[in-house]
Coordinates of C-alpha atoms and ligand atoms in Angstrom, one line a residue:
X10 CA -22.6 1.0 5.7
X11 CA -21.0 -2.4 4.4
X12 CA -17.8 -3.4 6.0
X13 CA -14.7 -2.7 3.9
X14 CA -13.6 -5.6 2.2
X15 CA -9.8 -6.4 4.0
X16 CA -6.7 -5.8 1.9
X17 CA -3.3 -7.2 1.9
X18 CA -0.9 -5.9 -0.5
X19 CA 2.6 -7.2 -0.7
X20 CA 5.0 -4.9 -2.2
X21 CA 8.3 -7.2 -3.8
X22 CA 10.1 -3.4 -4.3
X23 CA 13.1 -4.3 -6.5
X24 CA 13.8 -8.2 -5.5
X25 CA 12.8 -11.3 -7.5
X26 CA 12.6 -12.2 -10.7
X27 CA 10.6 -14.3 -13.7
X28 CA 11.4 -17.6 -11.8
X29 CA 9.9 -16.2 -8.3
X30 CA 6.6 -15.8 -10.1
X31 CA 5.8 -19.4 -9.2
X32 CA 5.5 -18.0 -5.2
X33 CA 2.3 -16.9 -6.8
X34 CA 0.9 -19.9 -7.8
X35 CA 2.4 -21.3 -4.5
X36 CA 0.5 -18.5 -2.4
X37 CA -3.0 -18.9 -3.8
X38 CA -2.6 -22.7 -2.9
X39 CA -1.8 -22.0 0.6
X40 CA -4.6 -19.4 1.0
X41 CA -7.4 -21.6 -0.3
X42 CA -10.7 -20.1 -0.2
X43 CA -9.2 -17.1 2.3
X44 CA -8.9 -14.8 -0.9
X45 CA -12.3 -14.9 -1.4
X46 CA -12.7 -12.9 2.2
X47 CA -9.8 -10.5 1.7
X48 CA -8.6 -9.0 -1.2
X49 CA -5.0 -10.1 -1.9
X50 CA -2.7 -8.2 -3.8
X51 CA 1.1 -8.9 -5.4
X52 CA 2.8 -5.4 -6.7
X53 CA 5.9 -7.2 -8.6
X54 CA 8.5 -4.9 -10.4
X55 CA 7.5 -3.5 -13.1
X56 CA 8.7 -5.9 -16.0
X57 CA 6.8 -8.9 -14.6
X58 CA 3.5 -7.6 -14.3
X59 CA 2.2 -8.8 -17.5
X60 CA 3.6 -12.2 -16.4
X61 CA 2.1 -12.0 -13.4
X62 CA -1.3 -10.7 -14.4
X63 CA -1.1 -14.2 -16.8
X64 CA -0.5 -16.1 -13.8
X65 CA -3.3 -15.1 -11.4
X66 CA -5.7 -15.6 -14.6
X67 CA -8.6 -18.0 -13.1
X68 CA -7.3 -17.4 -9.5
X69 CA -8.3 -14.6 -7.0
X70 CA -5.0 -13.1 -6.5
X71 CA -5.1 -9.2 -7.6
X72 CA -1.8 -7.6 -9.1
X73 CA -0.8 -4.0 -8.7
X74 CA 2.3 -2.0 -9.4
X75 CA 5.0 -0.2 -7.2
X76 CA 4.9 3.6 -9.0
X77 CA 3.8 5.1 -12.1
X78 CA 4.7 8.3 -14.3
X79 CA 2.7 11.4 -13.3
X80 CA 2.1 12.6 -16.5
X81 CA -0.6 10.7 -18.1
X82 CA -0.3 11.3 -21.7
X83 CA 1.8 9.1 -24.0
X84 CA 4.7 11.6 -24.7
X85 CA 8.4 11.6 -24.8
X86 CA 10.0 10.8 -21.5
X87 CA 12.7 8.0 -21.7
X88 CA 12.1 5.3 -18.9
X89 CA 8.8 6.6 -17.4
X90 CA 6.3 4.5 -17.3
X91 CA 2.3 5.7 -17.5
X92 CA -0.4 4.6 -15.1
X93 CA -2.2 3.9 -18.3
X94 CA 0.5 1.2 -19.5
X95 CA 0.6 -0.3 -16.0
X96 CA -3.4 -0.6 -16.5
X97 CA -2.7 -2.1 -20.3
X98 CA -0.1 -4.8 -18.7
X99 CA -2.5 -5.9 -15.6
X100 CA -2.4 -3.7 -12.5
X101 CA -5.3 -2.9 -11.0
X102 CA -3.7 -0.8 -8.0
X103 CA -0.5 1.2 -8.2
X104 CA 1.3 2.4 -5.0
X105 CA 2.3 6.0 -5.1
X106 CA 4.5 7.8 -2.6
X107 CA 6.1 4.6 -1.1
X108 CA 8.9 6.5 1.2
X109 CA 11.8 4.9 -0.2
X110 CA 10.5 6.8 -3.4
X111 CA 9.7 10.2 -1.4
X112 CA 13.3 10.0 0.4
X113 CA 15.5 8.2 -2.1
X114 CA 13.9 10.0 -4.9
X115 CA 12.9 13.5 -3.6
X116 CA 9.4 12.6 -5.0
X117 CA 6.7 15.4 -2.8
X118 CA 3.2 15.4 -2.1
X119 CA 2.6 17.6 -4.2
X120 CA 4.1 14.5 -7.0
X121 CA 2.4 11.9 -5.4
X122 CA -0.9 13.6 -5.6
X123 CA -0.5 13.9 -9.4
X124 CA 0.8 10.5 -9.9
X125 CA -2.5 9.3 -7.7
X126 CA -4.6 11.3 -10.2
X127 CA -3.0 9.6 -13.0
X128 CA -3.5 6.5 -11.9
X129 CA -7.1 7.6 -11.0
X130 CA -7.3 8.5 -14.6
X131 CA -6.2 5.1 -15.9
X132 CA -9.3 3.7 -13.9
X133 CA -6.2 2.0 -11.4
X134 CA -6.7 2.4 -7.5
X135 CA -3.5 4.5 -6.2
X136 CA -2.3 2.9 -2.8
X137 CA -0.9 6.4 -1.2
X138 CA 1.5 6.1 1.4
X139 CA 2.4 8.0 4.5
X140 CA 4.2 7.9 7.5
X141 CA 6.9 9.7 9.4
X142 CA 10.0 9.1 10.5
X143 CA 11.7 8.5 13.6
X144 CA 12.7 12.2 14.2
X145 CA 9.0 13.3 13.4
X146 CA 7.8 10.6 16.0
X147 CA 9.9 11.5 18.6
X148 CA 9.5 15.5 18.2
X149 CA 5.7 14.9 18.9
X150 CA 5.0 15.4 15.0
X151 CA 2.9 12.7 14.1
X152 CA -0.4 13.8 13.7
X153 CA 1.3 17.5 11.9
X154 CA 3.5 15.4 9.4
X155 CA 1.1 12.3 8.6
X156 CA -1.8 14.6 8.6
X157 CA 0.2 17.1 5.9
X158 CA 0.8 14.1 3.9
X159 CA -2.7 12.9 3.7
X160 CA -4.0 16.3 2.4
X161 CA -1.7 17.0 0.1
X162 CA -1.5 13.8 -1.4
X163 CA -4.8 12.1 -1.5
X164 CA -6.4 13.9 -5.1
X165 CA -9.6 15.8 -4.8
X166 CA -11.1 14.0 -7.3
X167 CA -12.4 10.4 -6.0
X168 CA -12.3 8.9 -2.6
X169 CA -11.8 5.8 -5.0
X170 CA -8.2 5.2 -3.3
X171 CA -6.3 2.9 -0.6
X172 CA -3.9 4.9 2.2
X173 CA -1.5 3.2 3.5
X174 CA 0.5 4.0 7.0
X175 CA 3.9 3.3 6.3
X176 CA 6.4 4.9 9.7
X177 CA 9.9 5.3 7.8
X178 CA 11.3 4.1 11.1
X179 CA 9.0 0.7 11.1
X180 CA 10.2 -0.3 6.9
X181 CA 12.7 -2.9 6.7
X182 CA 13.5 -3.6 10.4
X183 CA 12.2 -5.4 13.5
X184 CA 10.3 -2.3 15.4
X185 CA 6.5 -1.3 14.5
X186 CA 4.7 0.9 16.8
X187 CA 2.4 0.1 19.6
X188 CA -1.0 -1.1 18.7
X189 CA -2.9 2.1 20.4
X190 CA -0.3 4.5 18.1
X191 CA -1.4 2.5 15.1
X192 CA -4.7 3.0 16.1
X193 CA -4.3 6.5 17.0
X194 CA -2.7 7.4 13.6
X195 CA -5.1 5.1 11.6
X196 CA -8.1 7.4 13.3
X197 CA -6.6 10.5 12.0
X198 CA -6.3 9.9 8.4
X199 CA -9.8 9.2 8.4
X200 CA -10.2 12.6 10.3
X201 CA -8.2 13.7 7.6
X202 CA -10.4 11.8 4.6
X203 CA -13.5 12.5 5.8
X204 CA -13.1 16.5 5.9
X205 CA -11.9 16.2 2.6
X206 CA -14.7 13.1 1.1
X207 CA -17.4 13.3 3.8
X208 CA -19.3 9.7 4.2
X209 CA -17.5 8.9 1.6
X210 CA -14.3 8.6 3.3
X211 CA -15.8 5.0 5.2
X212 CA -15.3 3.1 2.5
X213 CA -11.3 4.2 2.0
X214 CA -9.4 1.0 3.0
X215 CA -6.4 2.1 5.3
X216 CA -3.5 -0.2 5.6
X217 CA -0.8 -0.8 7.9
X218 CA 2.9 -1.0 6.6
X219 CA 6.2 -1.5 8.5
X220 CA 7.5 -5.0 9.6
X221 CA 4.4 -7.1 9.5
X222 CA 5.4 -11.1 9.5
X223 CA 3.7 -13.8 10.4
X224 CA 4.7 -13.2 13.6
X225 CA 2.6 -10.2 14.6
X226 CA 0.3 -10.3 11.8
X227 CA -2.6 -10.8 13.8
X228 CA -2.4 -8.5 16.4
X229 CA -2.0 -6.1 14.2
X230 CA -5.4 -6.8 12.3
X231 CA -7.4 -6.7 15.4
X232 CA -6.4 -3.0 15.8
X233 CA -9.8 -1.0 15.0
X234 CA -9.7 0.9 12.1
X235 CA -7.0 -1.3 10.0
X236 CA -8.3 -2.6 7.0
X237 CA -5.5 -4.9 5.9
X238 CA -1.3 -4.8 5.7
X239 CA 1.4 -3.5 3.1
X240 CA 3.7 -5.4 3.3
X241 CA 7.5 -5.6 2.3
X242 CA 10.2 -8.5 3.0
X243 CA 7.8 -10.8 4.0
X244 CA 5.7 -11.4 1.0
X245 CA 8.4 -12.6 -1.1
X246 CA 7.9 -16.1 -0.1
X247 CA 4.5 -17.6 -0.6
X248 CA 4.2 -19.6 3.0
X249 CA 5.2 -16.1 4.9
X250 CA 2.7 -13.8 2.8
X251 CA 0.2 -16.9 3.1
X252 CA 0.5 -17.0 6.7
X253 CA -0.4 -13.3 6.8
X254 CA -3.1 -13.6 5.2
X255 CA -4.7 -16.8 7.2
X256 CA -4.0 -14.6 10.4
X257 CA -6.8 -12.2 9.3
X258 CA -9.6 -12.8 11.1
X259 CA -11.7 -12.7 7.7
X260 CA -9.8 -15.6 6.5
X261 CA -11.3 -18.3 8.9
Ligands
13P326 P1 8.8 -4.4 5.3 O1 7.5 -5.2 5.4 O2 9.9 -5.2 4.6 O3 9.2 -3.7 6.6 O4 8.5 -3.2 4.2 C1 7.3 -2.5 4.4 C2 7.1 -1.7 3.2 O5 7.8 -0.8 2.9 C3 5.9 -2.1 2.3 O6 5.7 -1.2 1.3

């Protein structure tokens, strides 16, 4: 089976705006030739997509988008936007089920799912994210709560998607688990994808999410079974997301 292709996603969530496209630009200068190993991907907020697809035109820099509509027919919903439009404006991947969405906005699995199918149907990769939280982790729930969330949000339809391991507890702070629990939780969602896609289920790209900087970047990638990073804060600013990047392995 071919190696999966490494990807780093950086998810801006609702900061910057028109004027901090340029980190783009900046970023794909600092990477050099290193996108051509690892698949590098900017999910701006929604407005700036279509700016930002311009921008990466003729450079190797993939843009995605942060959450789409579940419902993927045009129709009459006021401020939803479809999968389909996010496809029209440039994104190639949308992330669905972020956990600031599932806990700030209620959204389930059971609305993830359908959001991943209509991105699915907009021929756009869904990013689906999982994790617990602290009080999961530290009632032994793990594998119960992460494996839950797997199945009921991953669609049936096409192991055409990303999962991302995102621990609540890990977003937006200075903690990230040990590198044997990423591993350990990394090995069950492909547990978990493979009953569900068989062979197929080798080719799913899993991410880690939670705190990755420059800083521990690296060991982080050389955990078995980690395919590439989501990541927050730090890929606002080209030289932090760049330095990410150049501490994959793949990128020297
Ligand atoms: P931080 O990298 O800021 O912890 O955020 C992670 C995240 O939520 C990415 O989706």
């Amino acid at each position: 089976m071919a190696a999966r292709k490494p990807l780093i996603a950086g998810n801006w969530k609702m900061f910057g705006r028109a004027a901090d496209l340029g980190e783009i630009a900046a970023l794909s200068e600092a990477i050099g030739p290193a996108s051509g190993a690892i698949d590098v991907l900017i999910c701006p907020p929604a407005p700036y997509i279509g700016a930002a697809a311009e921008q990466v035109r003729g450079m190797s820099i993939l843009i995605g988008a942060q959450d789409c509509s579940a419902v993927g027919a045009d129709s009459a919903r006021t401020g939803e936007i479809s999968a389909a439009m996010l496809a029209d404006a440039g994104a190639l991947c949308i992330i669905v089920g972020h956990s600031e969405r599932r806990t700030l906005h209620g959204e389930t699995s059971d609305l993830v799912r359908r959001k991943a199918e209509a991105a699915l149907s907009a021929g756009v990769t869904p990013i689906v994210c999982v994790g617990e939280t602290q009080a999961e982790r530290e009632a032994g729930r793990v594998a119960d709560i992460v494996g839950q969330q797997v199945r009921d949000s991953v669609p049936e339809q096409s192991a055409n998607i990303v999962v991302a391991y995102e621990p609540v507890w890990a977003i937006g702070g200075t903690r990230t688990p040990t590198l044997p629990e990423i591993a350990e939780v990394h090995t069950l969602i492909r547990t978990v994808l493979a009953e569900r896609f068989g062979d197929q289920a080798n080719a799913v790209r899993i991410l880690y999410g939670g705190s990755v900087g420059p800083k521990n970047a690296a060991e982080i990638f050389s955990v078995e079974g980690v395919d590439g990073a989501l990541v927050g804060r730090a890929s606002l600013k080209a030289t932090d997301f760049a330095a990410i990047i150049l501490a994959h392995p793949a990128a020297s």
